[in-house]
Short mmCIF file of C-alpha atoms in Angstrom, two decimals:
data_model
loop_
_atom_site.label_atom_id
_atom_site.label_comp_id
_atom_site.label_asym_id
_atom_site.label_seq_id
_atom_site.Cartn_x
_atom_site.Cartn_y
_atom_site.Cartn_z
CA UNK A 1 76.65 0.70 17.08
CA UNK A 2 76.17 3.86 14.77
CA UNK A 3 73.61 1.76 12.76
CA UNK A 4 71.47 1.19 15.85
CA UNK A 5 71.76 4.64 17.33
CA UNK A 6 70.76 5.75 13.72
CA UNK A 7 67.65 3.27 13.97
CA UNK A 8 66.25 4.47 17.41
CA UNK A 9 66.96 7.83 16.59
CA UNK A 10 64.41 7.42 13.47
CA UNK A 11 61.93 5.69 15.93
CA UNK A 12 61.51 8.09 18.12
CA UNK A 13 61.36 11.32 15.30
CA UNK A 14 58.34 8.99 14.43
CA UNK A 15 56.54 8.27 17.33
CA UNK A 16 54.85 11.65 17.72
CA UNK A 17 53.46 11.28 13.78
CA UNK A 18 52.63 7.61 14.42
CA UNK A 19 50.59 8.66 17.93
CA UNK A 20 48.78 11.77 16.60
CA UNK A 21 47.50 9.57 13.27
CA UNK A 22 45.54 7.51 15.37
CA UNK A 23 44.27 10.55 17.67
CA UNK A 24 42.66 12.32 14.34
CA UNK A 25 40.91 8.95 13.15
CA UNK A 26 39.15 9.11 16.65
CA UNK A 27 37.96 12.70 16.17
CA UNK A 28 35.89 11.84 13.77
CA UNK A 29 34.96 14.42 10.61
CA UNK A 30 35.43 17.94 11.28
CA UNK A 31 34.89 20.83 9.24
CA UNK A 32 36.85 24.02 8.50
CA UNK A 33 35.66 27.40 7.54
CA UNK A 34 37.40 30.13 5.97
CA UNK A 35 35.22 32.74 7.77
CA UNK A 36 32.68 32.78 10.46
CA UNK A 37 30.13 35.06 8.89
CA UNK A 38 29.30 36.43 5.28
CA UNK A 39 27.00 37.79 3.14
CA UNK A 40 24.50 36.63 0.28
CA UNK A 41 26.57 37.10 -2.85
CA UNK A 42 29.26 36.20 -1.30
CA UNK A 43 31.67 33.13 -0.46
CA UNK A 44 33.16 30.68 1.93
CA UNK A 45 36.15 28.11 1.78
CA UNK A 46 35.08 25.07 3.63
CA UNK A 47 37.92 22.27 4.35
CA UNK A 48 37.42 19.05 6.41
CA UNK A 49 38.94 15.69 7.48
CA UNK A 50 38.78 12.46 8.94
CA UNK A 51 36.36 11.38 6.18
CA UNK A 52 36.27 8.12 4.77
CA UNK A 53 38.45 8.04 1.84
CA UNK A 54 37.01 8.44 -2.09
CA UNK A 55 32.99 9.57 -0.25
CA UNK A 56 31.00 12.13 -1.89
CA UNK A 57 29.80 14.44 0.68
CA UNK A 58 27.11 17.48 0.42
CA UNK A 59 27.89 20.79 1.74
CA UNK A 60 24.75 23.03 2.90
CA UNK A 61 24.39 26.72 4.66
CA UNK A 62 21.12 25.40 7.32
CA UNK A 63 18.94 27.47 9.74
CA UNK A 64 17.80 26.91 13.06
CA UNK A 65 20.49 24.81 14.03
CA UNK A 66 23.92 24.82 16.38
CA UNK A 67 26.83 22.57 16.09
CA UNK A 68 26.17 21.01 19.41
CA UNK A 69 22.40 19.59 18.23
CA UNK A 70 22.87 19.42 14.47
CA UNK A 71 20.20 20.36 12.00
CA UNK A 72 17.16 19.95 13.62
CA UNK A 73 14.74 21.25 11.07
CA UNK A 74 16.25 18.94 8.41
CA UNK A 75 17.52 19.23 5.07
CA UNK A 76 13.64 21.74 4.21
CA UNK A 77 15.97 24.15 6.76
CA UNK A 78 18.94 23.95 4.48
CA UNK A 79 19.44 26.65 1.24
CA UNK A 80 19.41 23.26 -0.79
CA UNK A 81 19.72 25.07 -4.66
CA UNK A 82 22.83 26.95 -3.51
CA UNK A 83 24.64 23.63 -2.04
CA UNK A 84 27.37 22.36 -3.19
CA UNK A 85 28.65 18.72 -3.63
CA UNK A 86 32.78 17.30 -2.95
CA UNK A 87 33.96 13.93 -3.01
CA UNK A 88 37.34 13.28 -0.44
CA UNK A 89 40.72 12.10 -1.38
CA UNK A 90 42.73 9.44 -0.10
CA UNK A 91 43.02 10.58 2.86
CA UNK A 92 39.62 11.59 4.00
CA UNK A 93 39.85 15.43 3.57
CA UNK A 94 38.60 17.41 0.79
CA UNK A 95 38.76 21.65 -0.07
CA UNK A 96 35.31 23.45 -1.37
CA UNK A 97 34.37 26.61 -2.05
CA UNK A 98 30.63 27.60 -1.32
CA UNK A 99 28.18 30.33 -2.21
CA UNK A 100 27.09 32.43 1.08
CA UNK A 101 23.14 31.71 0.54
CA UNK A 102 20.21 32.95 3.08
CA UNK A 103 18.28 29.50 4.41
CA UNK A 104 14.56 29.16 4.44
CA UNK A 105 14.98 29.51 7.86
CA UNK A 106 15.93 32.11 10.36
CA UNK A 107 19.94 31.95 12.12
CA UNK A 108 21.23 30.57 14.07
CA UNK A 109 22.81 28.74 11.05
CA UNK A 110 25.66 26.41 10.11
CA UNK A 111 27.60 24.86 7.64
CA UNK A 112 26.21 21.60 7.52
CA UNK A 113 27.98 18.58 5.39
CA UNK A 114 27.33 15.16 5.38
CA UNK A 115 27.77 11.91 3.59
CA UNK A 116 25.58 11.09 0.60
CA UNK A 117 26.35 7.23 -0.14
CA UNK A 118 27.71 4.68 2.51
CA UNK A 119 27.99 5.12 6.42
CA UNK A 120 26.52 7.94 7.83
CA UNK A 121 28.54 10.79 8.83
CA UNK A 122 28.12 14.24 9.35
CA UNK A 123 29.89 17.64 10.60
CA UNK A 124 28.89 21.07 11.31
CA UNK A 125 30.27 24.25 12.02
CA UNK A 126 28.72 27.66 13.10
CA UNK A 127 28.74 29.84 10.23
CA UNK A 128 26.36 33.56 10.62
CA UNK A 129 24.62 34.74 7.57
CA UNK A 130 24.65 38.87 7.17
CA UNK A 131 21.53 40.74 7.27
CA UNK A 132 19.48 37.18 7.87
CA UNK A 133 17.05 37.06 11.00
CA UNK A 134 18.11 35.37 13.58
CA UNK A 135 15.45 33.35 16.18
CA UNK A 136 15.49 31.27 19.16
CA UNK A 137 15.78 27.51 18.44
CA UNK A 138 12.55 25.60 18.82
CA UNK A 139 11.93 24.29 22.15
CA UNK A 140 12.16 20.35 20.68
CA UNK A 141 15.94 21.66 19.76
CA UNK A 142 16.61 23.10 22.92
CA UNK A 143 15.31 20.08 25.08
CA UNK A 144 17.82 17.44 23.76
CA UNK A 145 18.31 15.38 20.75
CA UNK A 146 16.47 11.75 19.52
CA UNK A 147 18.51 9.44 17.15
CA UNK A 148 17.12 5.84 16.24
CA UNK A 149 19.77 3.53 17.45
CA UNK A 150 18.69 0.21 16.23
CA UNK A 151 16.91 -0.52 12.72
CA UNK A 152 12.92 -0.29 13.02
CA UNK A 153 10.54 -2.75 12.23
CA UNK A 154 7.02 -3.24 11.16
CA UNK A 155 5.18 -6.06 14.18
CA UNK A 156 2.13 -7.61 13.02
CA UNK A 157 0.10 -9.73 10.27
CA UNK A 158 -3.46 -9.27 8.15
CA UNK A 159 -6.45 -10.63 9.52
CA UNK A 160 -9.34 -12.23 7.67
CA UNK A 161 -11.08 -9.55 7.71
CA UNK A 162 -7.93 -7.55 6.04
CA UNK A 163 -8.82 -9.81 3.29
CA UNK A 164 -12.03 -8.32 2.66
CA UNK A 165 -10.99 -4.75 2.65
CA UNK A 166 -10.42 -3.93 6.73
CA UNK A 167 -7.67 -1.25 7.36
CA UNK A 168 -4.63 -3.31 7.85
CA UNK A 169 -2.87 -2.60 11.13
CA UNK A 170 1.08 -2.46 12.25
CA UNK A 171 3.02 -1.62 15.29
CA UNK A 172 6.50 0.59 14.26
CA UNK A 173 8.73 -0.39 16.73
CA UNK A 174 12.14 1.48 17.41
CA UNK A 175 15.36 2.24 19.69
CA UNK A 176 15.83 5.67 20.37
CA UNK A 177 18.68 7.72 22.44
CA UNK A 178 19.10 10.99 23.53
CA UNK A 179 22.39 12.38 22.06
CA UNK A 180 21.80 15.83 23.00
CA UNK A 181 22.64 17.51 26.07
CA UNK A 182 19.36 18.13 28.06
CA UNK A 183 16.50 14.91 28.84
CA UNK A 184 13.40 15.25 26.71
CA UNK A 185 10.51 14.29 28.49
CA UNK A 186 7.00 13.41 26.12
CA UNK A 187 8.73 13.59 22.73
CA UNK A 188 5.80 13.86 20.16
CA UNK A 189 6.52 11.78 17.23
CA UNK A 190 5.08 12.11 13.38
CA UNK A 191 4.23 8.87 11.76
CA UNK A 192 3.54 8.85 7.99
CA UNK A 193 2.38 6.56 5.49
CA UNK A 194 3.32 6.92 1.68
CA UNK A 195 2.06 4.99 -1.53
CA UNK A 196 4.16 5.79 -4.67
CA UNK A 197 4.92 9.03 -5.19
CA UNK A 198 2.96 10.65 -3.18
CA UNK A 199 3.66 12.53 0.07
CA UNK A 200 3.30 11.04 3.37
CA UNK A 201 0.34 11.26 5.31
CA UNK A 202 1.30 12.23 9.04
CA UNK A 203 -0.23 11.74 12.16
CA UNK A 204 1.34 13.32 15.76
CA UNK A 205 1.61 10.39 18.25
CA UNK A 206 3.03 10.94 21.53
CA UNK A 207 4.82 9.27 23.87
CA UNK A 208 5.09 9.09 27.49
CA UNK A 209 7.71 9.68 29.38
CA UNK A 210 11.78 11.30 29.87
CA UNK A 211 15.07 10.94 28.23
CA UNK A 212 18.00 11.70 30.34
CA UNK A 213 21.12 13.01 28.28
CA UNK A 214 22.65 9.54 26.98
CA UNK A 215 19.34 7.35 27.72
CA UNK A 216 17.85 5.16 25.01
CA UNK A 217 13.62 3.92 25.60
CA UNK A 218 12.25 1.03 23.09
CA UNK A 219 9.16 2.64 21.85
CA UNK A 220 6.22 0.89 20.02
CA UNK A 221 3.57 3.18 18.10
CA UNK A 222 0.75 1.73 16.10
CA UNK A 223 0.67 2.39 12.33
CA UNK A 224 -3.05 1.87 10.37
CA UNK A 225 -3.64 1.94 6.39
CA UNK A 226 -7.41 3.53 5.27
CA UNK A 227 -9.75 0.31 4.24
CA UNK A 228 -8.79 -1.35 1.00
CA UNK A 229 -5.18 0.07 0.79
CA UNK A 230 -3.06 -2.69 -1.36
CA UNK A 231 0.45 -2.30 -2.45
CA UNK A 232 3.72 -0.57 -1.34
CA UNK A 233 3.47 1.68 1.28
CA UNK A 234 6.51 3.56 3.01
CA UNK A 235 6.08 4.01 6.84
CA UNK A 236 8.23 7.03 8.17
CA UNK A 237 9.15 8.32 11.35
CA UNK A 238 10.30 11.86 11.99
CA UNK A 239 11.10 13.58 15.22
CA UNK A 240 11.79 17.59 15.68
CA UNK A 241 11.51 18.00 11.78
CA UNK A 242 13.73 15.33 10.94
CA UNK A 243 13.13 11.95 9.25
CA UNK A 244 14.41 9.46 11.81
CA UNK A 245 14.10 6.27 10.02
CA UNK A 246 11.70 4.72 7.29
CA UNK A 247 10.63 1.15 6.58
CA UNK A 248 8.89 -0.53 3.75
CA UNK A 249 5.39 -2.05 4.23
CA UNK A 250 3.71 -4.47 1.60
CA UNK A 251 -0.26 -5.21 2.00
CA UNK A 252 -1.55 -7.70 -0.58
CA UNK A 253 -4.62 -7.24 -2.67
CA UNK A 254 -8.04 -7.55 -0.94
CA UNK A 255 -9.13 -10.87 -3.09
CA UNK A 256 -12.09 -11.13 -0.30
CA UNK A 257 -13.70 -7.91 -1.91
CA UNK A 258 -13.59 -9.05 -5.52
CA UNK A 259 -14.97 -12.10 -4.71
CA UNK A 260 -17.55 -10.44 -3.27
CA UNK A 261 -18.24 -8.18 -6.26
CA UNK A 262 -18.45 -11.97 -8.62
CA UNK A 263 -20.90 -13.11 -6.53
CA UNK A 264 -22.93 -10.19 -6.21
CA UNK A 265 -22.57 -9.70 -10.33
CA UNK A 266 -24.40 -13.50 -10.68
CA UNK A 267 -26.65 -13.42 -7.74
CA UNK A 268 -28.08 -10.37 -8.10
CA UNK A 269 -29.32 -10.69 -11.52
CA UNK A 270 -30.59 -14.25 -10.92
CA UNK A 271 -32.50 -12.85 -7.45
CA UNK A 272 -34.16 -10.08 -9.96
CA UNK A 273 -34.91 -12.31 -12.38
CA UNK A 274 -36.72 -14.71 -10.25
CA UNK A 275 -38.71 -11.90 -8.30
CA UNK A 276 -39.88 -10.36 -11.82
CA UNK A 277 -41.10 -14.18 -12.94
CA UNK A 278 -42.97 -15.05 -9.54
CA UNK A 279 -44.99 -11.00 -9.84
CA UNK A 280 -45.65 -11.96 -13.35
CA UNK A 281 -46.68 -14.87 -12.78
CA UNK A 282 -49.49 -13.62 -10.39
CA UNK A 283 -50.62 -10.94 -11.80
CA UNK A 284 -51.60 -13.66 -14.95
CA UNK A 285 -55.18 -13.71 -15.94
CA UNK A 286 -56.83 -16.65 -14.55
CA UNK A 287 -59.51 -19.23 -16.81
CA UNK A 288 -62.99 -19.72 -15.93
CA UNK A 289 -61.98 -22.93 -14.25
CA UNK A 290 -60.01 -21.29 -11.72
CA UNK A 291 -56.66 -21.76 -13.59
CA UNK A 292 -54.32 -19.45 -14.96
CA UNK A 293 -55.16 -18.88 -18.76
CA UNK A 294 -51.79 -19.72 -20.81
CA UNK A 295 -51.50 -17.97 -24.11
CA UNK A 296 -52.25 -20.78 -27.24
CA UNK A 297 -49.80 -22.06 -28.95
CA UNK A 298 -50.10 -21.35 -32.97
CA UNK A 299 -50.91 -24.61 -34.61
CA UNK A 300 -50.13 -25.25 -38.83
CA UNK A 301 -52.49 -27.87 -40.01
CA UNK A 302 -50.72 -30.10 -42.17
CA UNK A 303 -47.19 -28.94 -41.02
CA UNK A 304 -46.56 -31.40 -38.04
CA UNK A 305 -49.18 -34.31 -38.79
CA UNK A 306 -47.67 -37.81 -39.80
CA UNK A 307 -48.61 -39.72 -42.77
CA UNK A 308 -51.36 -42.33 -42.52
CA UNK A 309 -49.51 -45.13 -42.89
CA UNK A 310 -51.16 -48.21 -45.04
CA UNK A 311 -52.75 -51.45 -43.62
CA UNK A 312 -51.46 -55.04 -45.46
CA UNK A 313 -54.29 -57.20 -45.78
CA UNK A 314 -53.87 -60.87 -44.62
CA UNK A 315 -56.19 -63.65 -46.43
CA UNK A 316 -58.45 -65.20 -44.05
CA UNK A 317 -57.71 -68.45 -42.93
CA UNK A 318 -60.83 -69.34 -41.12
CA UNK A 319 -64.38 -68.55 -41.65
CA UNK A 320 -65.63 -65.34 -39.38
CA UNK A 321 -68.80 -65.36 -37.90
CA UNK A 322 -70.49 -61.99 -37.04
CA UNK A 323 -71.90 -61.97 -33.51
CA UNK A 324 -75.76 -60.96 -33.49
CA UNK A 325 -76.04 -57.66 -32.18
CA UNK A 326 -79.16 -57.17 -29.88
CA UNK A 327 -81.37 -54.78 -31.98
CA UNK A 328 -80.28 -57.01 -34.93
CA UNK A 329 -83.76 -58.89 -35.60
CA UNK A 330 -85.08 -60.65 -38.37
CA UNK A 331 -88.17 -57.98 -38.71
CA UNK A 332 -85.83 -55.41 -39.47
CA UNK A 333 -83.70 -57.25 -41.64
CA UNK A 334 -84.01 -54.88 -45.10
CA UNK A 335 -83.46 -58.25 -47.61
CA UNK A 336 -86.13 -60.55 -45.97
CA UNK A 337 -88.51 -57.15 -45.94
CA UNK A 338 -88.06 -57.18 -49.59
CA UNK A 339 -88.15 -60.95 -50.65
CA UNK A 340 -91.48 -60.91 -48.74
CA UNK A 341 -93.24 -57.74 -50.28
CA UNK A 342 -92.29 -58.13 -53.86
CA UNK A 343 -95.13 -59.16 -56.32
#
């Protein structure tokens, strides 16, 4: 009897431990600040929990931003040189100190940390720089909030003509919801290619229509390369200074065009070629008989000629009788002219 009393007593001592465990899992990460203001030169103590366990997280003093909407400007908002990096402990919570900084950006600021590797997860808390100018949010920040929701994707394939240097066409198409408290109505989107290391090129693309607070819209914006673009290209998307999501894009090599280039390299020539014969050929001095005088060919006696080569003599078989010729007469034959006249 005194073991069981001993048993439920330990139960119920804990219960309260066993409830409140699973309460702070489903708070999510939250951040802790020693301070709500400083100045540059300064310092801060930040704590948090509810981390995953063992994940390196970045800690970051941001600009233009409020707990509620999160950084809207992005990490360019951020005083990145002066941030500091922690990794948790087993139990999701970790203890940093960090630098008091001045953002590129005017207040209102926070301290802003999120996950580096793995899921994404991030906390902020309001934190006020001394002595740093402080502005009203930008009216994208005010409105509400976009976050992709699904994974984007590139729709579309290459044309024939692609394959002869065309600008290749796409259509990005993404899930969006408003996580912030206000609708957005016409959110203006910025839609960038990027080849290597080079920086995106944007272009502003709007779309159409309102966001209530907790509303998602499937939106579809097209996506073009410049003519003859081959290789990897990176198409982002980025919303309120913020890169929402980015997706790979490979365009194969325009074979069309150097085919093209070939043919041209052996046709031309031959087409010149040709055209330069037939004008020569016409404006050739022509022979008194009309034709067109063609230029002698030098001739070495003796050099090309053939041996005679010798006849074989048969022996006659049968007699051969010489047909009289018809100015063959006997007057004019020179031996009876002489048998005659001799003394």
């Amino acid at each position: 009897m005194k073991r069981s009393v001993s048993a439920l007593a330990a139960l119920l001592a804990l219960a309260p431990a066993a409830l409140a465990a699973p309460a702070r899992a489903a708070a999510g990460p939250a951040v802790g600040l020693s301070a709500s203001q400083g100045g540059t030169g300064g310092s801060i103590t930040v704590t948090g929990s509810g981390w995953r366990p063992e994940a390196l997280l970045t800690i970051l003093i941001c600009g233009q931003s409020v707990p509620s909407r999160g950084v809207t400007g992005g990490t360019g908002s951020c005083a990145n040189a002066d941030g500091r990096a922690v990794t948790t402990d087993a139990r999701g919570t970790f203890r940093r100190r960090l630098p008091v900084a001045e953002p590129p950006v005017p207040c209102p600021c926070v301290v802003h940390v999120a996950t580096v590797t793995g899921a994404a997860a991030e906390a902020d808390a309001a934190f006020q720089v001394a002595g740093h100018a402080v502005e009203p949010l930008p009216p994208e920040a005010v409105s509400g909030r976009l976050s992709v929701l699904t994974d984007t994707r590139l729709d579309g394939t290459d044309g024939l003509l692609t394959r002869f240097g065309a600008p290749a066409y796409r259509t990005l198409v993404f899930t969006v919801g408003n996580v912030g408290p206000s609708p957005v109505k016409d959110p203006v989107f910025r839609v960038g290619t990027s080849h290597g290391v080079f920086a995106p090129q944007w272009d502003e693309q709007q779309w159409h229509g309102t966001l209530a607070p907790g509303g998602r819209a499937r939106i579809a914006l097209p996506v073009e390369l410049p003519a003859g673009a081959h290789g990897d290209y990176t198409v982002s998307l980025e919303y309120g200074g913020r890169v929402l999501a980015e997706q790979p894009w490979g365009v194969d090599r325009p074979w069309g065009v150097t085919v093209f280039w070939i043919l041209a390299c052996v046709v031309v020539p031959t087409a010149v070629f040709r055209l330069g014969m037939t004008v020569v050929d016409r404006v050739r001095p022509r022979g008194p008989q009309g034709r067109r005088a063609r230029r002698p060919c030098p001739r070495l006696p003796g050099l090309f000629r053939h041996p005679p080569r010798p006849r074989l003599s048969r022996p006659d078989t049968a007699p051969r009788t010489a047909a009289a010729l018809p100015w063959f007469t006997p007057d004019t034959d020179r031996g009876s002219a002489t048998e005659t006249d001799a003394p």
